[in-house]
PDB file of C-alpha atoms in Angstrom:
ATOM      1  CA  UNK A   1      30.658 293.914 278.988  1.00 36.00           C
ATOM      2  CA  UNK A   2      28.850 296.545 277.405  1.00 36.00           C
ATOM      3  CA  UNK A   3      24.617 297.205 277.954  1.00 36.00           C
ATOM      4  CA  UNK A   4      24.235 295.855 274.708  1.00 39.00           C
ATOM      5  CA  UNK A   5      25.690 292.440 275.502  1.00 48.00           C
ATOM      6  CA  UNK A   6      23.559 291.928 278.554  1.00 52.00           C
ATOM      7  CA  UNK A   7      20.447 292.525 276.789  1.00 61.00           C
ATOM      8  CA  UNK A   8      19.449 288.700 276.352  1.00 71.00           C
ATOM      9  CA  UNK A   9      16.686 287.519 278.277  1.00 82.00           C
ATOM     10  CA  UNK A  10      18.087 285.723 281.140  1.00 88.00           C
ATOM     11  CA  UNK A  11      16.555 283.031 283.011  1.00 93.00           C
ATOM     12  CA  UNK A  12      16.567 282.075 286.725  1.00 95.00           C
ATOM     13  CA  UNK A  13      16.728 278.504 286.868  1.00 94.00           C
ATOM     14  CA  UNK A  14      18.640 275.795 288.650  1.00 95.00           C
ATOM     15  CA  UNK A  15      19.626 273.007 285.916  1.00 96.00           C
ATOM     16  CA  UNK A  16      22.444 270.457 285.786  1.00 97.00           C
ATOM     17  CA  UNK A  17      25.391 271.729 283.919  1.00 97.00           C
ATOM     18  CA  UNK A  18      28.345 269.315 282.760  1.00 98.00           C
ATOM     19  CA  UNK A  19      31.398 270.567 281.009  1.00 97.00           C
ATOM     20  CA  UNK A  20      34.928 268.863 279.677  1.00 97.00           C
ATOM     21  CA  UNK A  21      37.990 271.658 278.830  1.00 96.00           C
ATOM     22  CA  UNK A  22      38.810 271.800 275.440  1.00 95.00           C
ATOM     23  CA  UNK A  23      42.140 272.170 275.431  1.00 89.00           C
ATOM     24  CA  UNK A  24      43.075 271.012 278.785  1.00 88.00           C
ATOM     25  CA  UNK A  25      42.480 267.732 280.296  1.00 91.00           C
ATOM     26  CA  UNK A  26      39.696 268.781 282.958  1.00 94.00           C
ATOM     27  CA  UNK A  27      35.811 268.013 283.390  1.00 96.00           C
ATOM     28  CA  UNK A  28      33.247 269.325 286.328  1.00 96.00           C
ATOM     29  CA  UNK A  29      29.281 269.732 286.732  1.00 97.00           C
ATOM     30  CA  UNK A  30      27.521 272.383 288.262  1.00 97.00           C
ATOM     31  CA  UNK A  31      23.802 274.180 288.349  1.00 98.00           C
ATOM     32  CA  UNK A  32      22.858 276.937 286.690  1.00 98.00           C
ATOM     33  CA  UNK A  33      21.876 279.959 288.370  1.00 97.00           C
ATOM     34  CA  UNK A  34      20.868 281.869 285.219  1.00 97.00           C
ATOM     35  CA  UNK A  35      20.711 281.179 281.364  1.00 97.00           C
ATOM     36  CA  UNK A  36      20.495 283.680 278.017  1.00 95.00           C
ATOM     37  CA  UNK A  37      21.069 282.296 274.718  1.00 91.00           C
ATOM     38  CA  UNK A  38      24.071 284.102 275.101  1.00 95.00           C
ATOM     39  CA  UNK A  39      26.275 282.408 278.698  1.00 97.00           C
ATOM     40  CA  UNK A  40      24.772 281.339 281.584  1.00 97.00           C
ATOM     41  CA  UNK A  41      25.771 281.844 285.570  1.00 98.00           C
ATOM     42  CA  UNK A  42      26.573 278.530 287.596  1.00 98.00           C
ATOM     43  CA  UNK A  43      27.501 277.341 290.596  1.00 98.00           C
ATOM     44  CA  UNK A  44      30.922 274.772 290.842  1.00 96.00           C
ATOM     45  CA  UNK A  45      32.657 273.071 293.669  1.00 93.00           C
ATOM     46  CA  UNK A  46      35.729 273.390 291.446  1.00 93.00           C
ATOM     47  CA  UNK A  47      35.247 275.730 289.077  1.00 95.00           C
ATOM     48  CA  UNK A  48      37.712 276.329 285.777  1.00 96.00           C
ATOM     49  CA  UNK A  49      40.190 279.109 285.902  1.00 96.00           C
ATOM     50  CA  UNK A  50      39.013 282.400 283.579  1.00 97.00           C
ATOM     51  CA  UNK A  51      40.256 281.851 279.810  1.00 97.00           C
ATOM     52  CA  UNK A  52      39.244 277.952 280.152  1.00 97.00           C
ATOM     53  CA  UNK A  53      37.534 276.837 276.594  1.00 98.00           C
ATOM     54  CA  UNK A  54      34.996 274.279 277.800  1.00 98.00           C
ATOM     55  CA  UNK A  55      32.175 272.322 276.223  1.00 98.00           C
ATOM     56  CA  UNK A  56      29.357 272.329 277.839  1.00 98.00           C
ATOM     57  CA  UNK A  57      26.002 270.517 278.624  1.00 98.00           C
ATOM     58  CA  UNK A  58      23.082 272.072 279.773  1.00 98.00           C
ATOM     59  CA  UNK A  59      20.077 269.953 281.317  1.00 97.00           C
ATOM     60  CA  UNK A  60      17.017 272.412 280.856  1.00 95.00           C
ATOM     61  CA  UNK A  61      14.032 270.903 282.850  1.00 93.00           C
ATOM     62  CA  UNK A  62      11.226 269.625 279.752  1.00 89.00           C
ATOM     63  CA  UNK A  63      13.745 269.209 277.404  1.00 91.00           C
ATOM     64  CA  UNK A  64      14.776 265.063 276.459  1.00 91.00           C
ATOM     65  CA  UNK A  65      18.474 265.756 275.520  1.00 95.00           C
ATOM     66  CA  UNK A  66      21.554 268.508 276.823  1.00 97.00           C
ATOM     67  CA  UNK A  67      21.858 271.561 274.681  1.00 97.00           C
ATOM     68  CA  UNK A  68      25.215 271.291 273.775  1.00 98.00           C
ATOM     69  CA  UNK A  69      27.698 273.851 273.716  1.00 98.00           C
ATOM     70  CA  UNK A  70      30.343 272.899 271.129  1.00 98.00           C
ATOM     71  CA  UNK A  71      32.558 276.498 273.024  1.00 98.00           C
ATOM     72  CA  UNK A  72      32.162 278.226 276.000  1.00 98.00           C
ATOM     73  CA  UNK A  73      34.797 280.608 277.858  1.00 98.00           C
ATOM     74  CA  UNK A  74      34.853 281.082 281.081  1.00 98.00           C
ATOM     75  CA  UNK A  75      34.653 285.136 281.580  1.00 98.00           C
ATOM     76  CA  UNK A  76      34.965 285.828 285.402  1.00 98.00           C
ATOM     77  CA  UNK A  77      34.785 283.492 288.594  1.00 98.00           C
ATOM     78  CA  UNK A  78      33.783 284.409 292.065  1.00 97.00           C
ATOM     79  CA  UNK A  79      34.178 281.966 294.491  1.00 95.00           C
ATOM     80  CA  UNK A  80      31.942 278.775 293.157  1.00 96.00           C
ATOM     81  CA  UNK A  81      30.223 281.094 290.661  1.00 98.00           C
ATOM     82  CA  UNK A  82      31.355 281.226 287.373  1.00 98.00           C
ATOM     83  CA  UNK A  83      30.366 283.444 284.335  1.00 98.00           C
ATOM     84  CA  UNK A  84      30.440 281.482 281.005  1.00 98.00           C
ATOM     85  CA  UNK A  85      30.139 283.273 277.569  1.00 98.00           C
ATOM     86  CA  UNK A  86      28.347 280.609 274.954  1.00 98.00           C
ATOM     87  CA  UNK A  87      30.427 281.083 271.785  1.00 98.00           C
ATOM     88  CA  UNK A  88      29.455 278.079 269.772  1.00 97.00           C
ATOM     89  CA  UNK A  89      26.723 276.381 269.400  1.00 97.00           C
ATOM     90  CA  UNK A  90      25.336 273.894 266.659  1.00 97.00           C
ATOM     91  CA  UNK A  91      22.041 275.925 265.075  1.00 96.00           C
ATOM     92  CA  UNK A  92      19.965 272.941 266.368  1.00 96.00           C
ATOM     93  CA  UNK A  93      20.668 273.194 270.061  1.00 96.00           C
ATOM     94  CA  UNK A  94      21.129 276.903 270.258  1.00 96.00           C
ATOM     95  CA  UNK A  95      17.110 277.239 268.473  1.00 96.00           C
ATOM     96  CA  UNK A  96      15.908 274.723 271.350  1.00 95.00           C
ATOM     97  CA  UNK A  97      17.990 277.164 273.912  1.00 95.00           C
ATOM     98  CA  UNK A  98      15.934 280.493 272.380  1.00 94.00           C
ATOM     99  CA  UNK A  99      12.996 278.474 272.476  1.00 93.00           C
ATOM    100  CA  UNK A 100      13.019 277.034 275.750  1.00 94.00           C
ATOM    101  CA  UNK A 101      14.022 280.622 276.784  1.00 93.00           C
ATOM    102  CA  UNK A 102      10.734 282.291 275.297  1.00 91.00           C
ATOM    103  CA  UNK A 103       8.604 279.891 276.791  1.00 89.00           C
ATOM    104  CA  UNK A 104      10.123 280.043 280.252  1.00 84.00           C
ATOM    105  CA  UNK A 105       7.693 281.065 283.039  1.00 75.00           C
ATOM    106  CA  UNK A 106      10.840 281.624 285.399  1.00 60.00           C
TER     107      UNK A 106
END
Protein backbone atom coordinates (compact mmCIF):
# COMPACT_ATOMS: atom_id res chain seq x y z
CA UNK A 1 0.00 0.00 0.00
CA UNK A 2 1.37 3.10 -1.12
CA UNK A 3 1.58 6.64 1.34
CA UNK A 4 -1.10 7.86 -0.61
CA UNK A 5 -3.56 5.12 0.31
CA UNK A 6 -2.98 5.44 4.01
CA UNK A 7 -3.68 9.00 4.06
CA UNK A 8 -7.40 8.69 5.43
CA UNK A 9 -8.00 9.78 8.77
CA UNK A 10 -8.12 6.78 10.86
CA UNK A 11 -9.90 6.34 13.98
CA UNK A 12 -9.10 4.43 17.21
CA UNK A 13 -12.18 3.00 18.34
CA UNK A 14 -13.51 -0.30 19.58
CA UNK A 15 -17.04 -0.94 17.76
CA UNK A 16 -18.95 -4.13 16.96
CA UNK A 17 -18.22 -5.37 13.54
CA UNK A 18 -20.45 -8.20 11.81
CA UNK A 19 -19.67 -9.58 8.43
CA UNK A 20 -21.26 -12.57 6.04
CA UNK A 21 -18.71 -13.81 2.89
CA UNK A 22 -19.97 -13.01 -0.27
CA UNK A 23 -19.16 -15.67 -2.14
CA UNK A 24 -18.57 -18.27 0.38
CA UNK A 25 -20.89 -19.55 2.91
CA UNK A 26 -19.19 -17.97 6.16
CA UNK A 27 -20.24 -15.17 8.78
CA UNK A 28 -18.15 -13.80 12.05
CA UNK A 29 -18.19 -10.51 14.33
CA UNK A 30 -15.42 -8.76 15.65
CA UNK A 31 -14.33 -5.05 17.12
CA UNK A 32 -12.76 -2.61 15.46
CA UNK A 33 -9.48 -1.44 16.37
CA UNK A 34 -9.33 1.39 13.81
CA UNK A 35 -11.66 2.91 11.06
CA UNK A 36 -10.96 5.37 7.75
CA UNK A 37 -13.56 5.80 5.26
CA UNK A 38 -11.36 3.75 3.42
CA UNK A 39 -10.95 -0.20 5.64
CA UNK A 40 -10.84 -0.53 9.04
CA UNK A 41 -8.48 -2.87 11.52
CA UNK A 42 -10.41 -5.55 13.72
CA UNK A 43 -10.00 -8.00 15.98
CA UNK A 44 -11.67 -11.86 15.17
CA UNK A 45 -11.68 -15.10 17.02
CA UNK A 46 -11.93 -16.63 13.54
CA UNK A 47 -10.98 -14.41 11.20
CA UNK A 48 -11.55 -14.88 7.10
CA UNK A 49 -8.67 -16.04 5.03
CA UNK A 50 -6.96 -12.93 2.80
CA UNK A 51 -8.93 -12.58 -0.67
CA UNK A 52 -12.37 -13.23 1.34
CA UNK A 53 -15.18 -10.68 -0.24
CA UNK A 54 -17.28 -9.95 2.85
CA UNK A 55 -20.12 -7.60 3.69
CA UNK A 56 -19.81 -5.92 6.45
CA UNK A 57 -21.55 -4.07 9.40
CA UNK A 58 -20.09 -1.57 11.36
CA UNK A 59 -21.72 -0.44 14.82
CA UNK A 60 -20.19 3.17 15.31
CA UNK A 61 -21.07 4.31 18.93
CA UNK A 62 -23.98 7.52 18.35
CA UNK A 63 -25.02 6.26 15.29
CA UNK A 64 -28.96 4.35 15.28
CA UNK A 65 -28.22 1.89 12.37
CA UNK A 66 -24.77 -0.28 10.93
CA UNK A 67 -22.97 1.42 8.13
CA UNK A 68 -23.12 -1.10 5.73
CA UNK A 69 -20.52 -2.27 3.59
CA UNK A 70 -22.12 -3.72 0.44
CA UNK A 71 -17.78 -5.13 -0.34
CA UNK A 72 -14.99 -5.45 1.69
CA UNK A 73 -11.68 -7.61 1.04
CA UNK A 74 -9.83 -8.85 3.42
CA UNK A 75 -6.05 -7.49 2.66
CA UNK A 76 -3.70 -9.12 5.31
CA UNK A 77 -4.38 -11.13 8.66
CA UNK A 78 -2.18 -11.43 11.65
CA UNK A 79 -3.22 -13.63 14.12
CA UNK A 80 -6.96 -12.30 15.23
CA UNK A 81 -6.25 -9.01 13.44
CA UNK A 82 -7.43 -8.52 10.20
CA UNK A 83 -6.95 -5.64 7.63
CA UNK A 84 -10.15 -4.98 5.56
CA UNK A 85 -10.12 -2.66 2.44
CA UNK A 86 -13.90 -0.99 2.14
CA UNK A 87 -14.58 -1.23 -1.62
CA UNK A 88 -18.27 -0.61 -1.77
CA UNK A 89 -20.33 1.25 -0.10
CA UNK A 90 -23.94 2.70 -0.77
CA UNK A 91 -23.32 6.83 -0.92
CA UNK A 92 -25.69 6.99 2.12
CA UNK A 93 -23.73 4.93 4.60
CA UNK A 94 -20.30 5.75 3.36
CA UNK A 95 -21.37 9.99 3.96
CA UNK A 96 -22.50 8.91 7.65
CA UNK A 97 -18.91 6.93 7.83
CA UNK A 98 -16.93 10.46 6.67
CA UNK A 99 -19.10 12.18 8.92
CA UNK A 100 -18.93 10.28 11.94
CA UNK A 101 -15.15 10.25 11.12
CA UNK A 102 -14.81 14.21 11.16
CA UNK A 103 -16.58 14.53 14.21
CA UNK A 104 -14.69 11.85 16.10
CA UNK A 105 -12.91 13.07 19.27
CA UNK A 106 -10.92 9.63 19.31
Amino acid sequence: MSMIDRSARRVRISCRLAYAGVTQDLEGEGHTIDVSFRGCRAHCQSPPPVGTKLHVSVYLPGMERAVSVELAIVRWVRHTIIGLQFCSVPLPHRERLQDWIMRAPY
